[in-house]
mmCIF file of C-alpha atoms in Angstrom:
data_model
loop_
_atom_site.group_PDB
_atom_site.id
_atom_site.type_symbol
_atom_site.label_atom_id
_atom_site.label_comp_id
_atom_site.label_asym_id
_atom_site.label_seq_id
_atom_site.Cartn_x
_atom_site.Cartn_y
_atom_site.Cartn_z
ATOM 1 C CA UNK F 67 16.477 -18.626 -19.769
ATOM 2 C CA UNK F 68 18.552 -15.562 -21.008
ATOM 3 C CA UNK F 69 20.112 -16.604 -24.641
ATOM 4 C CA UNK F 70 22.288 -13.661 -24.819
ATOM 5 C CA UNK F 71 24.213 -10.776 -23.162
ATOM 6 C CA UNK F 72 25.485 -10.402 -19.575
ATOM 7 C CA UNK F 73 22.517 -12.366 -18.292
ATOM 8 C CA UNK F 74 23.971 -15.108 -19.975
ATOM 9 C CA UNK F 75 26.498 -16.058 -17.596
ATOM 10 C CA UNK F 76 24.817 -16.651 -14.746
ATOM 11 C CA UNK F 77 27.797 -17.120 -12.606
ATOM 12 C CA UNK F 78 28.307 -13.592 -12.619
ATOM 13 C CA UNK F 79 24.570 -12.531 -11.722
ATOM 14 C CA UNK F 80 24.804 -14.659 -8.875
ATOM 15 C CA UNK F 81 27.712 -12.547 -7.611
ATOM 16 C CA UNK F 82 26.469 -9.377 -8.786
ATOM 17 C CA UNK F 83 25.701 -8.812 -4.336
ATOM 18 C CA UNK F 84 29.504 -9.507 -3.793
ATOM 19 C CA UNK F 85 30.343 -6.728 -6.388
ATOM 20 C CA UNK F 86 27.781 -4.394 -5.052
ATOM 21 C CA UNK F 87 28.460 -4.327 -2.254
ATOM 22 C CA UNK F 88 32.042 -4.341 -2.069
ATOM 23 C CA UNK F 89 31.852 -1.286 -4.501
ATOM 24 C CA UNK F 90 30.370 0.447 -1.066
ATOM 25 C CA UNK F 91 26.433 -0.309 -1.612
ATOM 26 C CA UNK F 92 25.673 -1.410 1.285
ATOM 27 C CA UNK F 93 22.303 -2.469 1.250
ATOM 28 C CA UNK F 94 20.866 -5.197 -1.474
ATOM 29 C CA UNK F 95 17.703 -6.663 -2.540
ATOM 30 C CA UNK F 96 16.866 -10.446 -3.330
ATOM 31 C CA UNK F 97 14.299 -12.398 -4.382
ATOM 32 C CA UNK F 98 13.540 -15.521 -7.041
ATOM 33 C CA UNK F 99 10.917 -15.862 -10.140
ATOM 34 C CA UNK F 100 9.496 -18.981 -8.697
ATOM 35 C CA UNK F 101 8.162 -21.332 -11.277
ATOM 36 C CA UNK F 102 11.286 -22.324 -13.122
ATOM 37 C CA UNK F 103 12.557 -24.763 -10.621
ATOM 38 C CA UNK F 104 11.744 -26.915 -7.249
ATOM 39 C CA UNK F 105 10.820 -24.091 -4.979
ATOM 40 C CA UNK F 106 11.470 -25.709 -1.932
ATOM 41 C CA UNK F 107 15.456 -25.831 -4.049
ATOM 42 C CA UNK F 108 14.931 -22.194 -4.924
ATOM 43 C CA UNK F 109 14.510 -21.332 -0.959
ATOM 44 C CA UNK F 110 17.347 -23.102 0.440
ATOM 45 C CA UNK F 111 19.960 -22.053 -2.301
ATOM 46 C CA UNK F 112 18.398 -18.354 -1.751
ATOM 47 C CA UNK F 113 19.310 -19.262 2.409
ATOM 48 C CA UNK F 114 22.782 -20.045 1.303
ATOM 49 C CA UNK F 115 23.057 -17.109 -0.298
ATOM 50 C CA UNK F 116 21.809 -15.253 2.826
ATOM 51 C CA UNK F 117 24.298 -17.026 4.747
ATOM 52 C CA UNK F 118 27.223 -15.862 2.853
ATOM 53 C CA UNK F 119 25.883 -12.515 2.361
ATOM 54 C CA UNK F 120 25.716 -12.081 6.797
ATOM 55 C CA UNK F 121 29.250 -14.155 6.778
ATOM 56 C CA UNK F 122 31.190 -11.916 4.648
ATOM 57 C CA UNK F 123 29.790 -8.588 4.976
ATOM 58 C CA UNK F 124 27.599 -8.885 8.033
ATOM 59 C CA UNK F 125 24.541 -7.578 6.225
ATOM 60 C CA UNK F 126 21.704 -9.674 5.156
ATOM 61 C CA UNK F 127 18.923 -8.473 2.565
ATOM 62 C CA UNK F 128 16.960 -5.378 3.251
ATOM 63 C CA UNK F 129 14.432 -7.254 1.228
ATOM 64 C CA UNK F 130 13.156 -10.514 -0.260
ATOM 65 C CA UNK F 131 10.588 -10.453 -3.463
ATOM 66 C CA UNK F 132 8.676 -13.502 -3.883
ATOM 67 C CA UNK F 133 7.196 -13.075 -7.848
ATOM 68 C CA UNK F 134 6.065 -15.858 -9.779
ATOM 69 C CA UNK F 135 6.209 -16.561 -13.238
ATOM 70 C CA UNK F 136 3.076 -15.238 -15.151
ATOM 71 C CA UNK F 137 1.634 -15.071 -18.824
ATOM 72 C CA UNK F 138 4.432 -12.684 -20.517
ATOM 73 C CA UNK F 139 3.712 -11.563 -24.020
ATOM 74 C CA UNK F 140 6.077 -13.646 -26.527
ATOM 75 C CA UNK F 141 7.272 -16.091 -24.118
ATOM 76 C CA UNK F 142 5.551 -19.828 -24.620
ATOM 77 C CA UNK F 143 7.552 -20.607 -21.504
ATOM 78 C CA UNK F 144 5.923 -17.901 -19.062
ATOM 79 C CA UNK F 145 2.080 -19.250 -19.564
ATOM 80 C CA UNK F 146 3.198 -22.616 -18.873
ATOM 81 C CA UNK F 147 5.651 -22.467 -16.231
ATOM 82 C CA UNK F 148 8.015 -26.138 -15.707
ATOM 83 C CA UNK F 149 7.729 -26.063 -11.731
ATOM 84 C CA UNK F 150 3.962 -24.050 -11.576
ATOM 85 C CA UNK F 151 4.088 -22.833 -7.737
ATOM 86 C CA UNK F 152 0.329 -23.595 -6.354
ATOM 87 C CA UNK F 153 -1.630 -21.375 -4.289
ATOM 88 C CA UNK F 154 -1.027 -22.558 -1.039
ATOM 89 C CA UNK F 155 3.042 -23.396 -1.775
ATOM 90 C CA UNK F 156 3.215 -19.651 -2.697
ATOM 91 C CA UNK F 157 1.580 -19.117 0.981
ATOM 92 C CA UNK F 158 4.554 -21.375 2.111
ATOM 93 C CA UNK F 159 7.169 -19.399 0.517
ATOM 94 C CA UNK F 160 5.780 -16.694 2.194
ATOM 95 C CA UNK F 161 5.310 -18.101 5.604
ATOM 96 C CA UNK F 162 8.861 -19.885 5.926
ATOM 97 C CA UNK F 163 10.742 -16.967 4.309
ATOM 98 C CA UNK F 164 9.356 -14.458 7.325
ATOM 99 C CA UNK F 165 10.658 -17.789 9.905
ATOM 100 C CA UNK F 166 14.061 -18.041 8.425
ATOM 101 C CA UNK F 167 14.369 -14.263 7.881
ATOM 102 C CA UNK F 168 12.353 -12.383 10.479
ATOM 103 C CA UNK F 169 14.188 -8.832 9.962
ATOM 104 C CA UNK F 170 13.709 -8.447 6.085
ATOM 105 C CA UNK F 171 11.191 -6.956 4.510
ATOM 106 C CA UNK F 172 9.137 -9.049 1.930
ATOM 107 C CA UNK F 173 7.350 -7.521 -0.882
ATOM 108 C CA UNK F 174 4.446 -8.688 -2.689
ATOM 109 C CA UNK F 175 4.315 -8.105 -6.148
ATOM 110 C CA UNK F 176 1.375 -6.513 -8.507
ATOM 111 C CA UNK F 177 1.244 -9.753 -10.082
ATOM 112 C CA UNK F 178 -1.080 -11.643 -7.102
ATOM 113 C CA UNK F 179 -4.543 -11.111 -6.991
ATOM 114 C CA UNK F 180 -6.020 -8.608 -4.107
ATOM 115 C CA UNK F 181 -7.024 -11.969 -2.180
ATOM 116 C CA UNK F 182 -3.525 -13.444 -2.482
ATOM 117 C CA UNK F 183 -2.254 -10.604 -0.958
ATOM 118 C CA UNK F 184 -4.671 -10.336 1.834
ATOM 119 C CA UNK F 185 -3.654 -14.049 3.089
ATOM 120 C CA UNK F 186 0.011 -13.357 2.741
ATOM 121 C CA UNK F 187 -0.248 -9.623 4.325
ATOM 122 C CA UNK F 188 -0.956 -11.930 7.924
ATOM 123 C CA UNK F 189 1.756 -14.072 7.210
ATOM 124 C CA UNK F 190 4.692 -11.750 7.081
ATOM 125 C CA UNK F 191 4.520 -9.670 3.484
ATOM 126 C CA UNK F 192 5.311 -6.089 4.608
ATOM 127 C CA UNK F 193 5.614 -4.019 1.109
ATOM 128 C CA UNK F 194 3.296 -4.117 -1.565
ATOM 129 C CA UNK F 195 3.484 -2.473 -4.913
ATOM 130 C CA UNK F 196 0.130 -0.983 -6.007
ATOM 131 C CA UNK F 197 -0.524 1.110 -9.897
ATOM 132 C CA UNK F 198 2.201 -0.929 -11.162
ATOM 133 C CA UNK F 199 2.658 -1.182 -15.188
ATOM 134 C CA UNK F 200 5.135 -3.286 -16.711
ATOM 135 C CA UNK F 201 5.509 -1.492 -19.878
ATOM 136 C CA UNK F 202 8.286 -0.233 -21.107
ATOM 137 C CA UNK F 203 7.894 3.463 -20.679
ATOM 138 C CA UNK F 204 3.972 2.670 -18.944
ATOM 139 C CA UNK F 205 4.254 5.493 -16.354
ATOM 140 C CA UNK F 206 5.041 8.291 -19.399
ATOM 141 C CA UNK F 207 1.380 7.719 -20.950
ATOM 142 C CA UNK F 208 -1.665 6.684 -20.145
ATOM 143 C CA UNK F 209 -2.628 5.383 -23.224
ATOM 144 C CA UNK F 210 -1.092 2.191 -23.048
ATOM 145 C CA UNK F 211 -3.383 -1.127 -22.780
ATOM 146 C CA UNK F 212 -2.508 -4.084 -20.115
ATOM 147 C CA UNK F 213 -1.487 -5.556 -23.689
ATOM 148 C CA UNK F 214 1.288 -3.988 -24.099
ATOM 149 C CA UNK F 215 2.821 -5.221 -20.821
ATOM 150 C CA UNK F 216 5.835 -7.696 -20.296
ATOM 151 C CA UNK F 217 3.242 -10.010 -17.715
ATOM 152 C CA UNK F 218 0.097 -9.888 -16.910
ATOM 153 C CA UNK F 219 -1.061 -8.393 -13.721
ATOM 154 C CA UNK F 220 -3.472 -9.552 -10.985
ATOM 155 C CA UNK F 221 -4.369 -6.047 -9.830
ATOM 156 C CA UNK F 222 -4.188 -2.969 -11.945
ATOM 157 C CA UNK F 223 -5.351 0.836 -11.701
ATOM 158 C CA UNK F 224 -3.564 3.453 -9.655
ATOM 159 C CA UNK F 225 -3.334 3.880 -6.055
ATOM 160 C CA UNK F 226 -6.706 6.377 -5.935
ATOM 161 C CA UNK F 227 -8.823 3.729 -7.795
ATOM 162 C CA UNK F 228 -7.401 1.136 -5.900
ATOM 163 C CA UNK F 229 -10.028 -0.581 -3.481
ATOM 164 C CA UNK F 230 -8.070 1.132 -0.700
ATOM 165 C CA UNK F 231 -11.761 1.023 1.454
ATOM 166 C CA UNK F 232 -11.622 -2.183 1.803
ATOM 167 C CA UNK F 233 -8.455 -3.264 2.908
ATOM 168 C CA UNK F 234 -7.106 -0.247 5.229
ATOM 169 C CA UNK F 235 -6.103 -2.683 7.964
ATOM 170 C CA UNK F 236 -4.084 -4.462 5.924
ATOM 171 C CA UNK F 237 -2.749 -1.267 3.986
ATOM 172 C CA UNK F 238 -2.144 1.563 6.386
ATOM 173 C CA UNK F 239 1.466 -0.212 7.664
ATOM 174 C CA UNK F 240 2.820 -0.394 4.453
ATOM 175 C CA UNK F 241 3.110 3.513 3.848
ATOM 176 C CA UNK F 242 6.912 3.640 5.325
ATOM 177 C CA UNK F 243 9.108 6.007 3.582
ATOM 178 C CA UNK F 244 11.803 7.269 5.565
ATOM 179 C CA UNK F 245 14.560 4.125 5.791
ATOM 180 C CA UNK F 246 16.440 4.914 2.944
ATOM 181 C CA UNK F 247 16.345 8.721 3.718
ATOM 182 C CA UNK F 248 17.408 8.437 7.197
ATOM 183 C CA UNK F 249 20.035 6.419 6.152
ATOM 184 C CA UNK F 250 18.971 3.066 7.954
ATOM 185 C CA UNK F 251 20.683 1.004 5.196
ATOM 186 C CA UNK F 252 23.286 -1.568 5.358
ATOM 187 C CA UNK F 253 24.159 -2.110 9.039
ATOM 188 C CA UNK F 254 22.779 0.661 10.540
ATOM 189 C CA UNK F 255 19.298 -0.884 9.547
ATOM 190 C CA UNK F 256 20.572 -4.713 10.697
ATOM 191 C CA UNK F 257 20.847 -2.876 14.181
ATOM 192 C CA UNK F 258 17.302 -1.977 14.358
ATOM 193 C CA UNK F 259 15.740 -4.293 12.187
ATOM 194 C CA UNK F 260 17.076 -7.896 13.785
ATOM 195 C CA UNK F 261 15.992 -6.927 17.347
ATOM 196 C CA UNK F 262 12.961 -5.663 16.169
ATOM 197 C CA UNK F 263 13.421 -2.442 17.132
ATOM 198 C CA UNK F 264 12.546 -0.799 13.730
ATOM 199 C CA UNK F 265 8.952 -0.859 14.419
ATOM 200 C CA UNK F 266 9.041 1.705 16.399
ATOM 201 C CA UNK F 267 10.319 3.846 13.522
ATOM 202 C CA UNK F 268 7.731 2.214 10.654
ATOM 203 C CA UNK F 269 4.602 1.774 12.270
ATOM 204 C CA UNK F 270 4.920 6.045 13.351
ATOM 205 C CA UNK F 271 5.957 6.367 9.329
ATOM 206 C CA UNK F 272 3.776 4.747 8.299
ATOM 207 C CA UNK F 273 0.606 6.403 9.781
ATOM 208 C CA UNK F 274 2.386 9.651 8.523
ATOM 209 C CA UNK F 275 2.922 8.887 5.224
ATOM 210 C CA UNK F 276 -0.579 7.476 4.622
ATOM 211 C CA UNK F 277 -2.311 10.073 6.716
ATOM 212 C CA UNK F 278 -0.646 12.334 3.671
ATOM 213 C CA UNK F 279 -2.281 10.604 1.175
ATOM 214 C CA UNK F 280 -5.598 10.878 2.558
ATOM 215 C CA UNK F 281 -5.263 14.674 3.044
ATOM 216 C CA UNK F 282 -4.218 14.981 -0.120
ATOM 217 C CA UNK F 283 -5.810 12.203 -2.718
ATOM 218 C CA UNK F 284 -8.608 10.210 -1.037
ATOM 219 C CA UNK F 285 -12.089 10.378 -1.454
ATOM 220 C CA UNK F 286 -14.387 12.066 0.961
ATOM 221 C CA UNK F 287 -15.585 8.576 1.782
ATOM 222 C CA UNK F 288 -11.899 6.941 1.811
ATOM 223 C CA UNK F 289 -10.462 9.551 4.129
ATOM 224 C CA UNK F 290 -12.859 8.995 6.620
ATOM 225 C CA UNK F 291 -12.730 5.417 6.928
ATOM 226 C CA UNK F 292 -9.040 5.836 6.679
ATOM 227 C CA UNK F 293 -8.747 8.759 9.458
ATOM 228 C CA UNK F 294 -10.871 6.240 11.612
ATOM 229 C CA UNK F 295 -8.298 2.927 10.949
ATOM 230 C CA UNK F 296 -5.536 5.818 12.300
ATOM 231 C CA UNK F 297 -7.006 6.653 15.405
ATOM 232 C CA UNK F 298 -7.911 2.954 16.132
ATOM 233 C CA UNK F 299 -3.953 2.105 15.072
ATOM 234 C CA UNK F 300 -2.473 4.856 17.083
ATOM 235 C CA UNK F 301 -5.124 3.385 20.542
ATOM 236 C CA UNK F 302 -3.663 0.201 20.193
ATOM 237 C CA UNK F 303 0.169 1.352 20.190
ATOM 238 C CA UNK F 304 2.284 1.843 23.527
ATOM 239 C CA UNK F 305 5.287 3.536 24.109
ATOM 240 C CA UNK F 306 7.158 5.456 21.959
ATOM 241 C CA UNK F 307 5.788 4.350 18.817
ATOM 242 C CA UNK F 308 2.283 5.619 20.102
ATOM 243 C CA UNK F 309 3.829 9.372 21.348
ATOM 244 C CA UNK F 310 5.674 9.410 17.830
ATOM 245 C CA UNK F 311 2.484 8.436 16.053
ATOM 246 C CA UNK F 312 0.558 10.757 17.968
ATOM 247 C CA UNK F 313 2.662 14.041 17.807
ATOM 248 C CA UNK F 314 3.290 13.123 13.619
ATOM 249 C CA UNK F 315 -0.445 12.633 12.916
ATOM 250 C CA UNK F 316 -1.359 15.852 14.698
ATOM 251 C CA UNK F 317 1.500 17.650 12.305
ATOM 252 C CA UNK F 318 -0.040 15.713 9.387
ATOM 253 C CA UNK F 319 -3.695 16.867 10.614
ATOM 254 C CA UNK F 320 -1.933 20.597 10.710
ATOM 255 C CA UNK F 321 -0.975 20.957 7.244
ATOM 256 C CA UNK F 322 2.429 20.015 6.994
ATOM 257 C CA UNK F 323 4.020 17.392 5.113
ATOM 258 C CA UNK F 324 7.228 15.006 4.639
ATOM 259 C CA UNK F 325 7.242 14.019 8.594
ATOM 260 C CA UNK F 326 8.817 10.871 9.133
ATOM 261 C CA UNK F 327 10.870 10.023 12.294
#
């Protein structure tokens, strides 16, 4: 697809993990723009590629992205994708990806419709992106139409207009921050993350983190419903991730801000 520059050769963007990571990064991101080949091809070359990735460095992806190809402005190509991925084939991807790769994250991208990511939030997306703009320089202005974008998105507007009231179940668990800034990268997040053990570090975050949002940006109306989807979330924990949850929210509830565990 790329006719020119580095992009070209696409031997070396295949390696470009190898090179990361032995330059010292030591955590990596993957993903494929489904709709340009087979996908059920696409998702066994991307296993391969796991494979070697765990083999040689002992670190699989800290994520997987699952976009697909949509209208893109200048590109013939992008509105008419060779291998369209259907509806429920997308909910495949989705589905077989959190099976063969239970301790990555997935993320969802602004491109699917809020219903799309509804169904694929129960099986096994754990990140969303929400306010995106795919223009270059979109987040410097707001003056910029969904014209001027590279692709057309499924769900636009920013994070406040966003129909957050409606989907708080599905949204609260999403609101981690703290991996990267605790340092739970590379191996160090493997550790926690193939045992399952990282829950107990995300699910406290995330009630944080989104309990700061509703302090600080929601509606009257929003921040009650959301204060109410806490305490339910919080009942239903045990263990440590409940006491965590429990002593951060109060903190939250206090005034103070940036907690994460």
């Amino acid at each position: 697809m790329h006719q020119g520059g580095k992009k070209r050769d696409y031997d070396w963007r295949v390696s470009v993990f190898d090179r990361a990571m032995e330059g010292g990064v030591d955590d990596v991101g993957i993903g494929v723009l489904y709709g340009l080949y087979d996908w059920k091809f696409e998702l066994l070359a991307m296993f391969q590629h796991i494979r070697h990735l765990e083999a040689k460095f002992g670190v699989g992806p800290h994520t997987i992205s699952v976009p697909r190809l949509e209208p893109a402005t200048g590109s013939e190509l992008a509105g008419n994708p060779p291998h369209a991925v259907s509806d429920i084939d997308f909910r495949k991807i989705v589905a077989i990806l959190r099976l063969a790769v239970p301790y990555t994250g997935i993320i969802m991208s602004t491109r699917e419709t809020a219903a799309m990511r509804r169904d694929t939030f129960a099986l096994g997306v754990s990140q969303i992106s929400a306010g995106s703009r795919t223009n270059p320089g979109g987040y410097a202005s707001d003056d910029l139409t969904e014209a001027d974008g590279q692709f057309s998105l499924a769900t636009t507007g920013r994070l406040t207009r966003w129909s957050v009231t409606r989907h708080l179940w599905d949204i609260y668990r999403h609101f981690a921050p703290a991996v990267y800034r605790l340092g739970r990268t590379g191996a160090d997040f493997m550790d926690l993350a193939k045992p399952g053990d990282i829950k107990a570090h995300c699910d406290p975050n995330a009630i944080s983190t989104f309990l700061e949002y509703l302090e600080d940006y929601a509606s009257v109306e929003t921040k009650a419903l959301g204060n109410r989807v806490v305490d339910e979330a919080i009942r239903a924990m045990t263990g440590i991730a409940r006491e965590r949850s429990e002593k951060m929210a109060h903190s939250v509830r206090e005034g103070k801000r940036d907690v994460y565990c």
